[in-house]
Coordinates of N, CA and C in Angstrom, one line a residue:
X1 N -13.4 74.0 37.8 CA -14.5 73.0 37.8 C -14.6 72.3 36.3
X2 N -14.6 73.2 35.4 CA -14.6 72.8 34.0 C -13.4 72.1 33.6
X3 N -12.3 72.4 34.2 CA -11.1 71.7 34.0 C -11.1 70.3 34.5
X4 N -11.8 70.0 35.7 CA -11.9 68.9 36.4 C -12.9 67.9 35.5
X5 N -14.0 68.6 34.9 CA -14.9 67.9 34.1 C -14.2 67.4 32.9
X6 N -13.4 68.2 32.2 CA -12.7 67.8 31.1 C -11.6 66.7 31.5
X7 N -11.0 66.8 32.6 CA -10.0 65.8 32.9 C -10.8 64.4 33.3
X8 N -11.9 64.7 33.9 CA -12.7 63.5 34.1 C -13.2 62.9 32.9
X9 N -13.6 63.6 31.9 CA -14.0 63.2 30.6 C -12.8 62.4 29.9
X10 N -11.7 63.1 29.9 CA -10.5 62.5 29.4 C -10.1 61.1 29.9
X11 N -10.2 61.1 31.2 CA -10.0 59.8 32.0 C -11.0 58.8 31.6
X12 N -12.2 59.2 31.5 CA -13.3 58.2 31.2 C -13.0 57.7 29.8
X13 N -12.6 58.7 28.8 CA -12.4 58.3 27.5 C -11.1 57.4 27.4
X14 N -10.1 57.7 28.1 CA -9.0 56.8 28.2 C -9.3 55.5 28.8
X15 N -10.2 55.3 29.8 CA -10.6 54.1 30.3 C -11.5 53.3 29.5
X16 N -12.3 53.9 28.7 CA -13.1 53.4 27.6 C -12.2 52.7 26.5
X17 N -11.3 53.5 26.1 CA -10.5 53.0 25.1 C -9.6 51.9 25.5
X18 N -9.1 52.0 26.6 CA -8.4 51.0 27.3 C -9.2 49.6 27.5
X19 N -10.5 49.7 27.8 CA -11.3 48.7 27.9 C -11.6 48.1 26.5
X20 N -11.8 49.0 25.5 CA -12.0 48.6 24.1 C -10.7 47.7 23.6
X21 N -9.6 48.3 23.9 CA -8.3 47.7 23.6 C -8.1 46.3 24.2
X22 N -8.6 46.2 25.4 CA -8.5 44.9 26.2 C -9.4 44.0 25.4
X23 N -10.6 44.5 25.1 CA -11.7 43.6 24.4 C -11.1 43.1 23.1
X24 N -10.4 44.1 22.4 CA -9.9 43.7 21.1 C -8.9 42.7 21.3
X25 N -7.9 42.8 22.2 CA -6.9 41.8 22.4 C -7.5 40.5 22.9
X26 N -8.6 40.6 23.6 CA -9.1 39.4 24.0 C -9.8 38.6 22.8
X27 N -10.5 39.4 22.1 CA -11.0 38.8 20.8 C -10.0 38.2 19.9
X28 N -8.8 39.1 19.7 CA -7.7 38.6 18.9 C -7.1 37.4 19.4
X29 N -6.9 37.3 20.7 CA -6.4 36.1 21.5 C -7.3 34.9 21.2
X30 N -8.6 35.1 21.3 CA -9.6 34.1 21.1 C -9.5 33.5 19.7
X31 N -9.5 34.5 18.8 CA -9.5 34.2 17.3 C -8.2 33.4 17.1
X32 N -7.0 33.8 17.6 CA -5.8 33.0 17.4 C -5.8 31.7 18.0
X33 N -6.4 31.5 19.3 CA -6.6 30.1 19.8 C -7.5 29.3 18.8
X34 N -8.6 29.8 18.5 CA -9.5 29.1 17.5 C -8.8 28.7 16.3
X35 N -8.0 29.6 15.6 CA -7.2 29.3 14.5 C -6.3 28.3 14.7
X36 N -5.5 28.2 15.9 CA -4.6 27.3 16.2 C -5.2 25.9 16.4
X37 N -6.4 25.9 16.9 CA -7.2 24.7 17.1 C -7.6 24.1 15.7
X38 N -8.0 25.0 14.8 CA -8.3 24.6 13.5 C -7.2 24.1 12.7
X39 N -6.0 24.7 13.0 CA -4.8 24.3 12.2 C -4.3 22.9 12.8
X40 N -4.3 22.9 14.0 CA -3.9 21.5 14.7 C -4.8 20.4 14.3
X41 N -6.2 20.6 14.2 CA -7.0 19.7 13.7 C -6.7 19.3 12.2
X42 N -6.6 20.3 11.5 CA -6.2 20.1 10.0 C -4.9 19.2 9.9
X43 N -3.9 19.5 10.7 CA -2.7 18.8 10.7 C -2.9 17.3 11.0
X44 N -3.7 17.2 12.1 CA -4.1 15.9 12.6 C -4.6 15.1 11.5
X45 N -5.7 15.7 10.8 CA -6.4 14.9 9.8 C -5.4 14.6 8.7
X46 N -4.6 15.5 8.3 CA -3.5 15.3 7.2 C -2.7 14.2 7.6
X47 N -2.2 14.1 8.8 CA -1.3 12.9 9.2 C -2.0 11.6 9.3
X48 N -3.5 11.7 9.7 CA -4.2 10.4 9.6 C -4.4 10.0 8.1
X49 N -4.6 11.0 7.2 CA -4.7 10.6 5.8 C -3.5 10.1 5.2
X50 N -2.3 10.7 5.6 CA -1.1 10.2 5.1 C -0.8 8.7 5.7
X51 N -1.2 8.5 6.9 CA -1.0 7.2 7.5 C -1.8 6.1 6.8
X52 N -3.0 6.5 6.6 CA -4.1 5.6 5.9 C -3.6 5.3 4.3
X53 N -3.1 6.4 3.8 CA -2.5 6.3 2.4 C -1.3 5.4 2.4
X54 N -0.4 5.5 3.4 CA 0.6 4.7 3.6 C 0.3 3.2 3.8
X55 N -0.6 3.0 4.6 CA -1.1 1.6 4.9 C -1.8 1.1 3.6
X56 N -2.5 1.8 2.9 CA -3.1 1.4 1.7 C -2.0 1.0 0.6
X57 N -1.1 1.8 0.5 CA 0.1 1.5 -0.3 C 0.8 0.3 0.0
X58 N 1.0 0.0 1.3 CA 1.7 -1.2 1.8 C 0.9 -2.4 1.6
X59 N -0.5 -2.2 1.8 CA -1.4 -3.2 1.5 C -1.4 -3.7 0.0
X60 N -1.3 -2.7 -0.9 CA -1.3 -2.9 -2.3 C 0.0 -3.7 -2.7
X61 N 1.1 -3.1 -2.1 CA 2.4 -3.7 -2.4 C 2.4 -5.3 -2.0
X62 N 1.8 -5.6 -0.7 CA 1.7 -6.8 -0.3 C 0.9 -7.8 -1.2
X63 N -0.3 -7.2 -1.6 CA -1.2 -7.9 -2.5 C -0.5 -8.3 -3.9
X64 N 0.3 -7.2 -4.3 CA 1.1 -7.4 -5.7 C 2.1 -8.5 -5.5
X65 N 2.8 -8.5 -4.4 CA 3.8 -9.5 -4.1 C 3.2 -10.7 -3.9
X66 N 2.2 -11.0 -3.3 CA 1.3 -12.1 -3.2 C 0.9 -12.7 -4.5
X67 N 0.4 -11.8 -5.4 CA 0.0 -12.2 -6.6 C 1.1 -12.7 -7.6
X68 N 2.3 -11.9 -7.3 CA 3.6 -12.3 -8.2 C 4.0 -13.7 -7.8
X69 N 4.0 -13.9 -6.4 CA 4.4 -15.2 -5.9 C 3.4 -16.3 -6.2
X70 N 2.2 -16.1 -6.4 CA 1.3 -17.1 -6.8 C 1.4 -17.3 -8.2
X71 N 1.7 -16.3 -9.0 CA 1.9 -16.5 -10.4 C 3.2 -17.4 -10.6
X72 N 4.2 -17.0 -9.8 CA 5.5 -17.7 -9.9 C 5.4 -19.2 -9.6
X73 N 4.6 -19.4 -8.6 CA 4.2 -20.8 -8.0 C 3.6 -21.6 -9.2
X74 N 2.6 -20.8 -9.8 CA 1.7 -21.6 -10.9 C 2.6 -21.9 -12.1
X75 N 3.5 -21.0 -12.3 CA 4.4 -21.2 -13.4 C 5.4 -22.3 -13.1
X76 N 5.9 -22.3 -12.0 CA 6.8 -23.4 -11.5 C 6.2 -24.8 -11.5
X77 N 4.9 -24.8 -11.2 CA 4.1 -26.1 -11.1 C 3.8 -26.5 -12.6
X78 N 3.5 -25.4 -13.4 CA 3.3 -25.8 -14.8 C 4.6 -26.4 -15.5
X79 N 5.8 -25.8 -15.1 CA 7.0 -26.2 -15.6 C 7.4 -27.7 -15.1
X80 N 7.1 -27.9 -13.9 CA 7.3 -29.3 -13.3 C 6.4 -30.3 -14.0
X81 N 5.1 -29.9 -14.2 CA 4.1 -30.9 -14.8 C 4.7 -31.1 -16.3
X82 N 5.1 -30.1 -17.0 CA 5.6 -30.1 -18.5 C 6.8 -31.1 -18.4
X83 N 7.7 -31.0 -17.3 CA 9.0 -31.8 -17.4 C 8.6 -33.2 -17.0
X84 N 7.6 -33.4 -16.1 CA 7.1 -34.7 -15.8 C 6.5 -35.4 -17.1
X85 N 5.7 -34.7 -17.8 CA 5.1 -35.2 -19.0 C 6.1 -35.5 -20.0
X86 N 7.2 -34.7 -20.2 CA 8.4 -35.0 -21.1 C 9.0 -36.2 -20.7
X87 N 9.3 -36.5 -19.4 CA 10.0 -37.6 -18.9 C 9.1 -38.9 -19.2
X88 N 7.8 -38.7 -19.0 CA 7.0 -39.8 -19.1 C 6.9 -40.1 -20.6
X89 N 6.9 -39.2 -21.5 CA 6.8 -39.4 -22.8 C 8.1 -40.0 -23.4
X90 N 9.3 -39.6 -22.8 CA 10.7 -40.2 -23.0 C 10.6 -41.6 -22.6
X91 N 10.1 -41.8 -21.4 CA 10.0 -43.3 -20.9 C 9.1 -44.2 -21.8
X92 N 8.1 -43.6 -22.1 CA 7.1 -44.4 -23.1 C 7.9 -44.7 -24.4
X93 N 8.7 -43.8 -24.9 CA 9.4 -44.0 -26.1 C 10.6 -45.0 -26.0
X94 N 11.2 -44.9 -24.8 CA 12.2 -45.9 -24.6 C 11.7 -47.3 -24.5
X95 N 10.5 -47.3 -23.7 CA 9.8 -48.6 -23.6 C 9.5 -49.3 -25.1
X96 N 8.9 -48.4 -25.8 CA 8.5 -48.7 -27.1 C 9.6 -49.2 -28.0
X97 N 10.8 -48.3 -27.9 CA 12.0 -48.7 -28.6 C 12.6 -49.9 -28.1
X98 N 12.5 -50.2 -26.8 CA 13.1 -51.5 -26.3 C 12.2 -52.6 -26.8
X99 N 10.9 -52.5 -26.9 CA 9.9 -53.5 -27.2 C 10.3 -53.7 -28.8
X100 N 10.4 -52.7 -29.5 CA 10.6 -52.8 -31.0 C 11.9 -53.7 -31.2
X101 N 13.0 -53.2 -30.5 CA 14.2 -53.9 -30.7 C 14.2 -55.3 -30.2
X102 N 13.4 -55.6 -29.2 CA 13.2 -57.0 -28.7 C 12.5 -57.8 -29.6
X103 N 11.5 -57.2 -30.3 CA 10.6 -57.8 -31.4 C 11.6 -58.0 -32.6
X104 N 12.4 -57.0 -32.9 CA 13.2 -57.2 -34.0 C 14.3 -58.3 -33.9
X105 N 14.8 -58.4 -32.6 CA 15.7 -59.5 -32.2 C 15.1 -60.8 -32.3
X106 N 13.9 -60.9 -31.7 CA 13.2 -62.1 -31.8 C 12.9 -62.7 -33.3
X107 N 12.6 -61.6 -34.1 CA 12.2 -61.9 -35.5 C 13.6 -62.4 -36.1
X108 N 14.6 -61.7 -35.9 CA 15.9 -62.1 -36.4 C 16.3 -63.4 -36.0
X109 N 16.1 -63.7 -34.7 CA 16.5 -65.0 -34.1 C 15.6 -66.1 -34.8
X110 N 14.3 -65.7 -34.9 CA 13.4 -66.7 -35.6 C 13.8 -67.0 -37.0
X111 N 14.3 -66.0 -37.8 CA 14.7 -66.1 -39.1 C 16.0 -67.1 -39.2
X112 N 16.8 -66.8 -38.2 CA 18.1 -67.5 -38.2 C 17.9 -69.0 -38.0
X113 N 16.8 -69.3 -37.1 CA 16.4 -70.6 -36.8 C 15.9 -71.3 -38.0
X114 N 15.1 -70.6 -38.7 CA 14.5 -71.2 -39.9 C 15.3 -71.5 -40.9

């Protein structure tokens, strides 16, 4: 009878340990699932940040390209304006030179006639 009680006690202890082990495994599994969820969430946030950073970088590059293009267009317009001004000044000089030559020619003609 004592032997049966000891055997029963050993079986009860084995069942208790088995139940504790099962609970430990269950907690560990739950802990691993929660950790995986946290890691997946962190990975998702990192990917979102990378995408946002990439979009911001592309926006910055587009803005810089737009600014360079606008500066190039202003520079080209300034160069065209300066060229137009030089041509206009050259034209005025030619007209003035032509007038002076014509005036000189008339004066010479007038002198010759006198």
